[in-house]
């Protein structure tokens, strides 16, 4: 009650923040008349002027009002768009390192130009993060003229390419005008860089596997604006980026286990927990599996891997569905993203699950891979000095953004009042009755000319609805992962009168459905039959298209605007809100309604019993819906429970990943120190002192007499590590009786031997060998450590049965393992440096060749998919993939 009263008196926190920002908006508007009066050259001159003010000690907040006014005028002059006041508010929120929730059609792409320009003035770089390559390229081409006019360079990172924005460059490839090819480094060294979350993350990992610091692509992670921030920082939070190499394990076991899975019976041999997406083997099931696999004890430690693969096989058959969770295309199992509905070629489930599904579908089974480098999006984006984000749907996840990323969410008001009507859910007893009601509703819309976007949660359901519409002869388009190539064309037409579009979650991101249709898309359709057409023909077609679309828009407005018809609720309310957000842009009228059934997954798993009982009490028939606020609230509560459960999972995973993150930071910092150092001689001699001291302390404990010292062990250790004979060491220590003197004498011997080796092959050669050898050992040990950590994480949950906190145990053992790894790095490095023999240039070349690895770029964890990147053909002038830092033609490609 008190909270309600305080809100009434002082307003909500969101309202108070908007009130605080309002005077800044007035300041920006106060500059407008003066800025408008400037010539183009004078306006361009504002950039060096603002930079000079920063260099003189003014802060970015001091120059914000004028900088934003400059960007707004530059935008008007270059791309014909003027920022609304609400967009200025969004820009301020992004500059302050917060998340701006802005509804669909409010111009988030344009909003970003304000803080991007302001924060790029100091030359430290700004990254704009998008969800796919197409949007990164589109936004660079679209907003690039603003930045170019104001004297800032813009780069864009793509999966296989990188470009710099150049308004005078004409490309031979469609859609690439104004994008001049460049190196990865050049794109990152631009003032502003556009790219996807995947590419930024993989480039970070790739940089930390290189052998020359001059080859690093990325520089300081200064400021990032993440578009569709909820998709990247929440939906993909459980999906780590992984660079991996092939392992040697056989795939025969997957075929063997797949043959026995159909012989196991649900509820007898195993039970299914759909909420946790898990399979539990019963005692009878364990005995049955032992009989089928012909083993005495399935749970014997030697058979623990068999148990794991049996469970993965059961999951593949009973929890993962064709055309819902994945599709089979060209002999490959391709994952369908549960949040976007898009295919994710190359991405794989880890831990043997993907192989189990490949065996189930009878396609070729790919080998498992071993992790070489990995990072989660959560930990990658937390490395930026300042992080901000924008999306149409963030407020429902505000708690997670605050707790995990320390990001505050601010809801930005719309430029025009929202006039879309969101109708109550209609709930049916059966899916068949629900679909029949959907078809009737679509028929009525089609007759009155109202465009309809029918949202489904799977490819399977979208195709089922398509078949039903064909039966009643209603023309329609289907947008799902199988037909994603036509996405732009389908979306461009979805707002026309009588248009019926069936879409999975693909239609929820990066699209803007315009009522009456997109004139450019319509003009393209008109000229499609012509291979070549003149600019005049294009202008004539576009003029005709604009007239047609304007008339069609009036028809649609009279029919009530775009109708969003959802056929099932998603686990996350955000995804439902994204679907609704396709309608009612910029004050347009619109309508939305969800049709549900008690057979829907969300209803069936999370709460249909209570609703079903209510429907039975009311005597509801199969084809009679229930529309009740209490029922809608029950569904929303079910969604909240699922969201809270998923948040707990992500938070739990982050707690474990934070341990690995600290270790990764240490190793990558160590690598960078190695690469930055002119000489590793002092570091090497420090290692010598450390190892000798440890060896002496073990063989000659404190408070013991010389006759109690284990000198033979000490001599053996010195010989095995430093290649110095026992006789030589023994002779040097004949008269030494003091522990400190033992330590100093051995250090003198070892350092003298190292100096002698350096004198024989020159300091330059030794410095080179130090760097290459230490990097090789660090990389090899880190790779093995990652594998050991994976194994530790897999079994750590069992500690809970011993009344121990698995997280505490994981932290303790991970620390011990990391310490052991660093000790191995030191010992192996010294041993290799002291044993190496270099007699000629050819020997040096052979000794310094970096071991070549086949490297994939992956994305995945136990519950989420992983991406395997297969590289394009290497050019002779490209950097060699072995990591030597040389050009390919002068290294592995040398003939």
PDB file of C-alpha atoms in Angstrom, residues 434-435 437-443 445 451-456 465 501-503 562-568 579-580 583 591-595:
ATOM      1  CA  UNK A 434      -8.326 -23.932 -31.712  1.00  0.00           C
ATOM      2  CA  UNK A 435      -7.039 -24.242 -35.286  1.00  0.00           C
ATOM      3  CA  UNK A 437     -11.321 -21.055 -34.814  1.00  0.00           C
ATOM      4  CA  UNK A 438      -8.101 -19.521 -36.190  1.00  0.00           C
ATOM      5  CA  UNK A 439      -9.081 -20.397 -39.757  1.00  0.00           C
ATOM      6  CA  UNK A 440     -12.559 -18.856 -39.270  1.00  0.00           C
ATOM      7  CA  UNK A 441     -11.014 -15.656 -37.917  1.00  0.00           C
ATOM      8  CA  UNK A 442      -8.524 -15.450 -40.808  1.00  0.00           C
ATOM      9  CA  UNK A 443     -11.347 -15.951 -43.332  1.00  0.00           C
ATOM     10  CA  UNK A 445     -10.194 -10.761 -42.000  1.00  0.00           C
ATOM     11  CA  UNK A 451      -3.891  -8.101 -43.289  1.00  0.00           C
ATOM     12  CA  UNK A 452      -3.181 -10.899 -40.806  1.00  0.00           C
ATOM     13  CA  UNK A 453       0.107 -12.082 -39.344  1.00  0.00           C
ATOM     14  CA  UNK A 454      -0.418 -15.549 -37.866  1.00  0.00           C
ATOM     15  CA  UNK A 455       2.288 -16.367 -35.321  1.00  0.00           C
ATOM     16  CA  UNK A 456       3.328 -19.965 -34.605  1.00  0.00           C
ATOM     17  CA  UNK A 465      -1.919 -24.087 -40.562  1.00  0.00           C
ATOM     18  CA  UNK A 501       1.252 -14.355 -43.526  1.00  0.00           C
ATOM     19  CA  UNK A 502       2.028 -17.369 -41.354  1.00  0.00           C
ATOM     20  CA  UNK A 503       5.272 -16.846 -39.469  1.00  0.00           C
ATOM     21  CA  UNK A 562      -2.613  -5.222 -39.042  1.00  0.00           C
ATOM     22  CA  UNK A 563      -4.134  -8.115 -37.070  1.00  0.00           C
ATOM     23  CA  UNK A 564      -1.673 -10.193 -35.027  1.00  0.00           C
ATOM     24  CA  UNK A 565      -3.070 -13.653 -34.420  1.00  0.00           C
ATOM     25  CA  UNK A 566      -0.934 -15.773 -32.083  1.00  0.00           C
ATOM     26  CA  UNK A 567      -1.622 -19.502 -32.077  1.00  0.00           C
ATOM     27  CA  UNK A 568       0.363 -20.428 -28.961  1.00  0.00           C
ATOM     28  CA  UNK A 579       4.864 -10.662 -32.018  1.00  0.00           C
ATOM     29  CA  UNK A 580       2.275  -8.140 -30.816  1.00  0.00           C
ATOM     30  CA  UNK A 583       1.253  -4.135 -35.183  1.00  0.00           C
ATOM     31  CA  UNK A 591      -5.337  -5.675 -33.214  1.00  0.00           C
ATOM     32  CA  UNK A 592      -3.858  -8.699 -31.449  1.00  0.00           C
ATOM     33  CA  UNK A 593      -5.251 -11.897 -29.976  1.00  0.00           C
ATOM     34  CA  UNK A 594      -3.821 -15.241 -28.872  1.00  0.00           C
ATOM     35  CA  UNK A 595      -5.663 -18.493 -29.534  1.00  0.00           C
TER      36      UNK A 595
END
